XYZ file of C-alpha atoms in Angstrom:
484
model
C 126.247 99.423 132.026
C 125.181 102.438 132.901
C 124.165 105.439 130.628
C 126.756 107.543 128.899
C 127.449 110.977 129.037
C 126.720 113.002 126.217
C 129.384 113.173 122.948
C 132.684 112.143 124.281
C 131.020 108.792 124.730
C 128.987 108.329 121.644
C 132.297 108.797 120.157
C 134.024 105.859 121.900
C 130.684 103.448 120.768
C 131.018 104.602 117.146
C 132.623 101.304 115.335
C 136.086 101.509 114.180
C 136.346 100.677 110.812
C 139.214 99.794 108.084
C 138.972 102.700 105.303
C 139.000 99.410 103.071
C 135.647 98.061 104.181
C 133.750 101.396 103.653
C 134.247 101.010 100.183
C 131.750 99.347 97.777
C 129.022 99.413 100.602
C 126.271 97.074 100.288
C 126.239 97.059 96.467
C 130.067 95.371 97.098
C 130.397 92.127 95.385
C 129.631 89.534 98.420
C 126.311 92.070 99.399
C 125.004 93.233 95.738
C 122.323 90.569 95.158
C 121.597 89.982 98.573
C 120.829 93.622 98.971
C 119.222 93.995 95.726
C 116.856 90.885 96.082
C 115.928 92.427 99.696
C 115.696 96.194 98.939
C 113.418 94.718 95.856
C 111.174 93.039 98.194
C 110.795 95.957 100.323
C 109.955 97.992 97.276
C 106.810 95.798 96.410
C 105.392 95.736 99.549
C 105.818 99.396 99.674
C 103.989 99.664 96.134
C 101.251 97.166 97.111
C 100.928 99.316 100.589
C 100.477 102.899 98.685
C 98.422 101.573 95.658
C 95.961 99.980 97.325
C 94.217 102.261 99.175
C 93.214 104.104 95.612
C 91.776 100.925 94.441
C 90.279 99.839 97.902
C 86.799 101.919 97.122
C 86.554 100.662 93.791
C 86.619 96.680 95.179
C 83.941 97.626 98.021
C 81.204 98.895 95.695
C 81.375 96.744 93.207
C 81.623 93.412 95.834
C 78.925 95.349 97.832
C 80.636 95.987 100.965
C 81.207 99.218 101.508
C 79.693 98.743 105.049
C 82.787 96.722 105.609
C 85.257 99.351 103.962
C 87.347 99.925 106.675
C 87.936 95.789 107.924
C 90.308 95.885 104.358
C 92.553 97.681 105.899
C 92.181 96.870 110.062
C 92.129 92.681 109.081
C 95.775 93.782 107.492
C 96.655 95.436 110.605
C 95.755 93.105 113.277
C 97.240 89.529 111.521
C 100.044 91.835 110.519
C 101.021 92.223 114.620
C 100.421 87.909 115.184
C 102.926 87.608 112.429
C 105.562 89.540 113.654
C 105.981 88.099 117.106
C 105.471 84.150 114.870
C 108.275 86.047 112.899
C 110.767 86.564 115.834
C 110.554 83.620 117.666
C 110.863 81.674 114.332
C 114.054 83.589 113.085
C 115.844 83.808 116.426
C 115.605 79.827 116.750
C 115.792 78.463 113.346
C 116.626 81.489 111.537
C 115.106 84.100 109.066
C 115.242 82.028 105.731
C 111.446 80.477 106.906
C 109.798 83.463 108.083
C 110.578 85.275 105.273
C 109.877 82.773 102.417
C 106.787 81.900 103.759
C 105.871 85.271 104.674
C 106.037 86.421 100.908
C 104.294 83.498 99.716
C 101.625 84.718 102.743
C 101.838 87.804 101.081
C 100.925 87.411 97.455
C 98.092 84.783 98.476
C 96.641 87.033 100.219
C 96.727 89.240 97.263
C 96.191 86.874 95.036
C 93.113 85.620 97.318
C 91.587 89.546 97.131
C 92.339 90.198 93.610
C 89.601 86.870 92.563
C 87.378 87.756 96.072
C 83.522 87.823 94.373
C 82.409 88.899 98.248
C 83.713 91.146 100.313
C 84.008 88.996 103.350
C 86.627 86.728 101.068
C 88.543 90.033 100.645
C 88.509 90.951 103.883
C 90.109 87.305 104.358
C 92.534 87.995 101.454
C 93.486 90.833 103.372
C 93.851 89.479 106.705
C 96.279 86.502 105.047
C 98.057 89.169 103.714
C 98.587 90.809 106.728
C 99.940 87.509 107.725
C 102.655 87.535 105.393
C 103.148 91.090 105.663
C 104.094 90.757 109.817
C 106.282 87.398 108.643
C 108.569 89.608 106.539
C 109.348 92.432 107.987
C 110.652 91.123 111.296
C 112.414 88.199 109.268
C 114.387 91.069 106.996
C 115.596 93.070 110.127
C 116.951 89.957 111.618
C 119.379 89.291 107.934
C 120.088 92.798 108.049
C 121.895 91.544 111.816
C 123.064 88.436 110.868
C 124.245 89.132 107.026
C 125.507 92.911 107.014
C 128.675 94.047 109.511
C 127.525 97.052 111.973
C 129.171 99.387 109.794
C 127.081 99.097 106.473
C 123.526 97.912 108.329
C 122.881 102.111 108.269
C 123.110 101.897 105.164
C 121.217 98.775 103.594
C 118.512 100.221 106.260
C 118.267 103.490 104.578
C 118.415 101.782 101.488
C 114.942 100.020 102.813
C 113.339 103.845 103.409
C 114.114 105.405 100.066
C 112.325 102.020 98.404
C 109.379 103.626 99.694
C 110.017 107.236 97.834
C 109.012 106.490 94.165
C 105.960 104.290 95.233
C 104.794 107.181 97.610
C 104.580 109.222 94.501
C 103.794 107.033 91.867
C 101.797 104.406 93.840
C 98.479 106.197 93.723
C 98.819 107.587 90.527
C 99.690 103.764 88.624
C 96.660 102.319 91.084
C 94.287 104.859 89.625
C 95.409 104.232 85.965
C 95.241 99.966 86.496
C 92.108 100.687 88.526
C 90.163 102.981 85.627
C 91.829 101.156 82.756
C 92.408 97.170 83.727
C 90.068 97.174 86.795
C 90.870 96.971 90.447
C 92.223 93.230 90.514
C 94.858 93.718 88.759
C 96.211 96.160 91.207
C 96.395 92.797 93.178
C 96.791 90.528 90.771
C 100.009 91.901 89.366
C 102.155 92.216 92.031
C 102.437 88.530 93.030
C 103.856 87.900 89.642
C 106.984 90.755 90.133
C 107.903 89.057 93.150
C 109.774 86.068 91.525
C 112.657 88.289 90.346
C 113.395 89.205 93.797
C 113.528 86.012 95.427
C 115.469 84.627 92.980
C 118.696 87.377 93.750
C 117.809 87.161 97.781
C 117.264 83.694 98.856
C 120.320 81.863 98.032
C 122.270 84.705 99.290
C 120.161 84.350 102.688
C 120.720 80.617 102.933
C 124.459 81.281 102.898
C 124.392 83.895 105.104
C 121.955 83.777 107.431
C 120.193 80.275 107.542
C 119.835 78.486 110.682
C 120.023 79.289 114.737
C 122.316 81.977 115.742
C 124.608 78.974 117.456
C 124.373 76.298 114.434
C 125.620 73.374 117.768
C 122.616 74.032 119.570
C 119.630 72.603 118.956
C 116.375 74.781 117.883
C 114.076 75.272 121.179
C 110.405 75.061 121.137
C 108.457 77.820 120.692
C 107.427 80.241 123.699
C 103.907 79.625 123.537
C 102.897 82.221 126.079
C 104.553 84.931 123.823
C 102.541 83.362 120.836
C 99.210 83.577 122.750
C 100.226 87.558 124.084
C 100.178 87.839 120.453
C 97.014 86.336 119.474
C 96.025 88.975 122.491
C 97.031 91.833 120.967
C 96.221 91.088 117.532
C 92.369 90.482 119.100
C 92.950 93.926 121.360
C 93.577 95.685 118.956
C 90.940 94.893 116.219
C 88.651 95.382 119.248
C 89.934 99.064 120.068
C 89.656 99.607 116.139
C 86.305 99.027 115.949
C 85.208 100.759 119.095
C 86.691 103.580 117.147
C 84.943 103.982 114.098
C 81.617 104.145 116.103
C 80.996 106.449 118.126
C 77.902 104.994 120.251
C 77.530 104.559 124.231
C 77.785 100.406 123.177
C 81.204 100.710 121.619
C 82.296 100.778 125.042
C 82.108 97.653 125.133
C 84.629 96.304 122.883
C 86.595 99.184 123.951
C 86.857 98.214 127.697
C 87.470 94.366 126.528
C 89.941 95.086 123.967
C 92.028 97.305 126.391
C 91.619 94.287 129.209
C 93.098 91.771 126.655
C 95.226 94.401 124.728
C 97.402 96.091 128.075
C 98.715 92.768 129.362
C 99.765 91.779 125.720
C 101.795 94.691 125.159
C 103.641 94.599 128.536
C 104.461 91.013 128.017
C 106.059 91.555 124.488
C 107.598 94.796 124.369
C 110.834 94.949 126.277
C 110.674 95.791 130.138
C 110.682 99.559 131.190
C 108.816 100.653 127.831
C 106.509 102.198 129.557
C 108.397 104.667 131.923
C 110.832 105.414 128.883
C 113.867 103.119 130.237
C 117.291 103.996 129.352
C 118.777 102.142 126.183
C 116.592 99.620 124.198
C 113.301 99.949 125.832
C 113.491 103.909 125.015
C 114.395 102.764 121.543
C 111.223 100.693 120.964
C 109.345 103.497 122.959
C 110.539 106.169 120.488
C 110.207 104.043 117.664
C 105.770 103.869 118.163
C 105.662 107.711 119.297
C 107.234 108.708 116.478
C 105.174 106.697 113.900
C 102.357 106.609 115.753
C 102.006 110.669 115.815
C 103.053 111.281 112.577
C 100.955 108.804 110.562
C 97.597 109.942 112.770
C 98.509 113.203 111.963
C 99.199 112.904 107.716
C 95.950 111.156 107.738
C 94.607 114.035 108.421
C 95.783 116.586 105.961
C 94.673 115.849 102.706
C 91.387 116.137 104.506
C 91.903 119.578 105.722
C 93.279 120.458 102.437
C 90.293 119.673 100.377
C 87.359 120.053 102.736
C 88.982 123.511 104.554
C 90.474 125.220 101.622
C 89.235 123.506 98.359
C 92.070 121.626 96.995
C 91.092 119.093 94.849
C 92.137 115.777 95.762
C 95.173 115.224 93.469
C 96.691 118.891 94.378
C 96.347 118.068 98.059
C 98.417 114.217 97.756
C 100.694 116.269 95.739
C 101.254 118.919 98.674
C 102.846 115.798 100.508
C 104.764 114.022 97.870
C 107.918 116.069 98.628
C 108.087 114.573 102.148
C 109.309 110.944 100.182
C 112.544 112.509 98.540
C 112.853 114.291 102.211
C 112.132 111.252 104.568
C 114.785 109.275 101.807
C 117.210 112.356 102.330
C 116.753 112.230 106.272
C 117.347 108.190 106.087
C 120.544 109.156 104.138
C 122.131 111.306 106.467
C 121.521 109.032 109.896
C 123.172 106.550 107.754
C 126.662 108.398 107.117
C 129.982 106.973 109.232
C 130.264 110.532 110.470
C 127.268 111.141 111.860
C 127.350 108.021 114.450
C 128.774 110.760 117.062
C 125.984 112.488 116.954
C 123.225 109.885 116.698
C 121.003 110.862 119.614
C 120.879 114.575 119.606
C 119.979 113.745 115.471
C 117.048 111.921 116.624
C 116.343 114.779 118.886
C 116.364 117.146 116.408
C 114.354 114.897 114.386
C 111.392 114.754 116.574
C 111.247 118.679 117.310
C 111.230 119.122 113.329
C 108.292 116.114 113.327
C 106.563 118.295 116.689
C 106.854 121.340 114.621
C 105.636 120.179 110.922
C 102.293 118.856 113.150
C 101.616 122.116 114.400
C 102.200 123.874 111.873
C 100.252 122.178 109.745
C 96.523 123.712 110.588
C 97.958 126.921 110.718
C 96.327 126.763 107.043
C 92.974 127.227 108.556
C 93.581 130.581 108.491
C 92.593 131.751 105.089
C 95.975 134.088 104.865
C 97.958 131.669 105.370
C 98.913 130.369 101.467
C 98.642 126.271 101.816
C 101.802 125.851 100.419
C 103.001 126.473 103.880
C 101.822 122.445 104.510
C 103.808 121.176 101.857
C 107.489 122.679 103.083
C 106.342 122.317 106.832
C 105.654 118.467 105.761
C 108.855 118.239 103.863
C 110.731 119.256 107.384
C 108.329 116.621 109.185
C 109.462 113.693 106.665
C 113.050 114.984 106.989
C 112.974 114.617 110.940
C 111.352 111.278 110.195
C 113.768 109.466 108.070
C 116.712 110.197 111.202
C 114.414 108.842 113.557
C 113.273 105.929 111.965
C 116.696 105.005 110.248
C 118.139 105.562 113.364
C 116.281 103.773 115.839
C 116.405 100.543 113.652
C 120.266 100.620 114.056
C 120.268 100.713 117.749
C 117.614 98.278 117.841
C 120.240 95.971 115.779
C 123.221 97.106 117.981
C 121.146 97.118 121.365
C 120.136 93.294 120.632
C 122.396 90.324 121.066
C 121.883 87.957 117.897
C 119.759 85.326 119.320
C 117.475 88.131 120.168
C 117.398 89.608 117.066
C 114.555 88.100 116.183
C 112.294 89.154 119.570
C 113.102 93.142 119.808
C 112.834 93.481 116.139
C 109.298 92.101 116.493
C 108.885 94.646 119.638
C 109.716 97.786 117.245
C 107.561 96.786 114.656
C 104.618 96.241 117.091
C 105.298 99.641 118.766
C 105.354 101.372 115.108
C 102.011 99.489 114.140
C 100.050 99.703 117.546
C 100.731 102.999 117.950
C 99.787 103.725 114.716
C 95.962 102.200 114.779
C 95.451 103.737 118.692
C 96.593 106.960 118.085
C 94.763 106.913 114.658
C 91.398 105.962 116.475
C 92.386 108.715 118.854
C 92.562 111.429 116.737
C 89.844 110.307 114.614
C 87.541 109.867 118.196
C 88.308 113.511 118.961
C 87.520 114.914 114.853
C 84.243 112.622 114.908
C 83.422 114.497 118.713
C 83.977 117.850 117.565
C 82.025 117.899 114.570
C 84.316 116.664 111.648
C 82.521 113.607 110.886
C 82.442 109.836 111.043
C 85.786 108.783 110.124
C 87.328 105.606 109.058
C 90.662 104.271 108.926
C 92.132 106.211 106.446
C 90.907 109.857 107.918
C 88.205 109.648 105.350
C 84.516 111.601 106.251
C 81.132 111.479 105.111
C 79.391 113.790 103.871
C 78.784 117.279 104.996
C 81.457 119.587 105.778
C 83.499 119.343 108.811
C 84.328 121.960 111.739
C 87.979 123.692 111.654
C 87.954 123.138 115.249
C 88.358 119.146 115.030
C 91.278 119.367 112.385
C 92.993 121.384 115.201
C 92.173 118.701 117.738
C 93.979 116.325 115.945
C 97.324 117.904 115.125
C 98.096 119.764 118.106
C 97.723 116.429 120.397
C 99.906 114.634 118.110
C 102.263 117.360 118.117
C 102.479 116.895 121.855
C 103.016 113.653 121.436
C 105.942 114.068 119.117
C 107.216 116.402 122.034
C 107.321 113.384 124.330
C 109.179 112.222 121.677
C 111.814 114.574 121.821
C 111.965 114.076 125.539
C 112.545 110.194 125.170
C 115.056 110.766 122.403
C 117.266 111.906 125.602
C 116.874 108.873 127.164
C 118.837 106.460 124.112
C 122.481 107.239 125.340
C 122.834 103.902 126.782
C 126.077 101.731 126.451
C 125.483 99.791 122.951
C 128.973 97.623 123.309
């Protein structure tokens, strides 16, 4: 079908639902401990994701390796992307109840294989395993959310997903620190694993009864595609490559630059949906959006707690704290996409969303200027988290609505590979162009070295991500597609 025109038509593809079904939600008797076990699970991983880089520092001097510093968090990255295309195929043929059991058992090996490392190369592995399981899940909880919730509540379990992440954003780093300083590092690790019990208990029965098995139970399960597994061993590699390229700045990091764009460009066309690229109407515009927007915004945050401390002596505490308000914000943002009255207006939200996440970016280094009071970056970033939460919320439900069932599986893998690709290559990009202009070498996590670092390369990295997020906007247009 053929795109639709603006609100008259957004209207007609808004789901018609009994007044009687609205009520209750997903915390309704036949959803409550399916969507508590789940929500749970996301609420680990999101706890594990914001503690660890506090503790990460710690682990690398005392196993010796801060050389290796930034492979903790790229090994993650990289088996992270392999998993989620293994994810896909695996839940669209035989359904999610595999990927995602053995993706949190993936999981908590990994940390549990990190938390006893006594070298760093066996934490980089922990890591990478992790990673692994990380990938596994994700995908594999998108696909329940399709198969388990009706259209008209997966807004909301999928909000529910994006305020888990509000109290760890806050409290993460600060309970790290306090493990890290009091019980040591491991347990940071160590004691997740143990929390994750509770959660499987409530979720897995309820998946098997909901959700277990192909999308057409008469059928048998095909085989694997195995040249979709091996574009994914391609990009996983590609990327890595273009990660490390980045982080060292020397005429023979071309190298692995040129080869990990040669194996990374083909992998990417091969597993994200076709017309990505150009911005095609519907679901590739969807998965397009989905990367810009992450992609911009994360390179971008990494940045300001930097600028913060370094450009107008915050210490590092006050300057986390300057974006803690964007959690509650982002949650708020996640909130409103997910409302039955707002499905009219789904598109132009997102387009709003990504001119409030264009304008947070540039704003942002305004506070370079010494007049202007740096509490500016905290309510600019609050607007930037708010424009967030509609665009991410939203484009996961039009993923789910785009995507027939048995291909559930596939485009949620696409979406999550757009988010985390563009997240690493626009990271490297930005952190390319700060290293260039005199702000420093800088590794994954926006992190210098010593010495202080030029105003000038802060402002190349926000205002090019702020243009991105622009392009954002513009694709945004592009999502009125027929969704019946």
């Amino acid at each position: 079908m053929s795109a639709l025109e603006p609100r008259d038509a957004e209207v007609a593809a808004a789901p018609i639902v009994p007044p009687s079904e609205l009520q209750g939600g997903i915390l309704r008797a036949p959803y409550r401990a399916l969507s508590l076990g789940i929500v749970s699970v996301v609420l680990l991983i999101a706890f594990e994701a914001t503690a660890v880089g506090t503790a990460m520092p710690v682990a690398a001097r005392e196993l010796n390796g801060v050389s290796l510093y930034a492979f903790g968090f790229s090994a993650y990255f990289t088996t992270s992307l392999f998993g989620m295309v293994l994810s896909g195929q695996w839940a669209d043929r035989r359904g999610p109840l595999g990927p995602l059991a053995t993706g949190i058992g993936g999981f908590a090996a990994g940390l549990v294989l990190s938390g006893t490392a006594q070298t760093m190369w066996m934490f980089i592995l922990g890591r990478a395993v992790q990673g692994l399981g990380g990938g596994l899940v994700i995908v594999a909880l998108y696909v329940v959310v399709s198969r388990a919730y009706p259209e008209h509540l997966r807004p909301s379990i999928l909000a529910a997903f994006a305020a888990s992440w509000v109290v760890p954003s806050v409290v993460g780093p600060l309970v790290s620190g306090t493990v890290t300083e009091q019980l040591g590092w491991r347990w940071v690790f160590l004691g997740i694993p143990v929390l994750v019990a509770a959660p499987l208990a409530l979720a897995l029965p309820q998946i098997r009864r909901r959700a277990a098995g192909p999308v057409d139970s008469d059928a048998s399960a095909g085989p694997f595609d195995r040249r979709r597994i091996r574009l994914a061993l391609g990009i996983s590699l590609g990327a890595g490559l273009l990660q490390y390229a980045g982080q060292d700045l020397r005429w023979l990091s071309l190298l692995p630059a040129v080869l990990g764009a040669a194996v990374l460009v083909p992998a990417v066309l091969g597993l994200l949906p076709r017309g990505t690229y150009r911005a095609a109407h519907g679901l590739p515009s969807v998965v397009l959006l989905r990367g810009i927007a992450a992609g911009s915004f994360i390179a971008a945050e990494s940045f300001v707690p930097l600028m913060l401390v370094t450009q107008r002596g915050l210490s590092p505490t006050m300057a986390g704290l300057s974006l803690a308000v964007g959690g509650a914000t982002w949650a708020f943002g996640s909130f409103v996409q997910s409302r039955p009255g707002m499905e009219p207006y789904r598109t132009r939200l997102m387009v709003v969303g990504m001119l409030l996440v264009a304008a947070a970016i540039a704003t942002a280094p305004t506070v370079l200027i010494d007049a202007v009071p740096v509490w500016i970056v905290a309510v600019a970033w609050a607007f930037g988290c708010l424009g967030m939460g509609t665009v991410i919320g939203s484009t996961s439900v039009l993923l789910l609505r785009l995507s027939p069932p048995k291909d559930a599986g596939a485009n949620s893998a696409a979406l999550q590979i757009s988010d985390g690709l563009s997240n690493a290559l626009l990271l490297a990009a930005g952190g390319a162009a700060f290293a260039a202009l005199g702000g420093g070498m800088v590794d994954a996590h926006g992190s210098t070295g010593a010495g202080g670092s030029h105003p000038g390369a802060f402002v190349a990295v926000f205002l090019p991500m702020a243009a991105v997020a622009l392009v954002g906007a513009w694709v945004g247009t592009r999502l009125r597609a027929e969704s019946r």
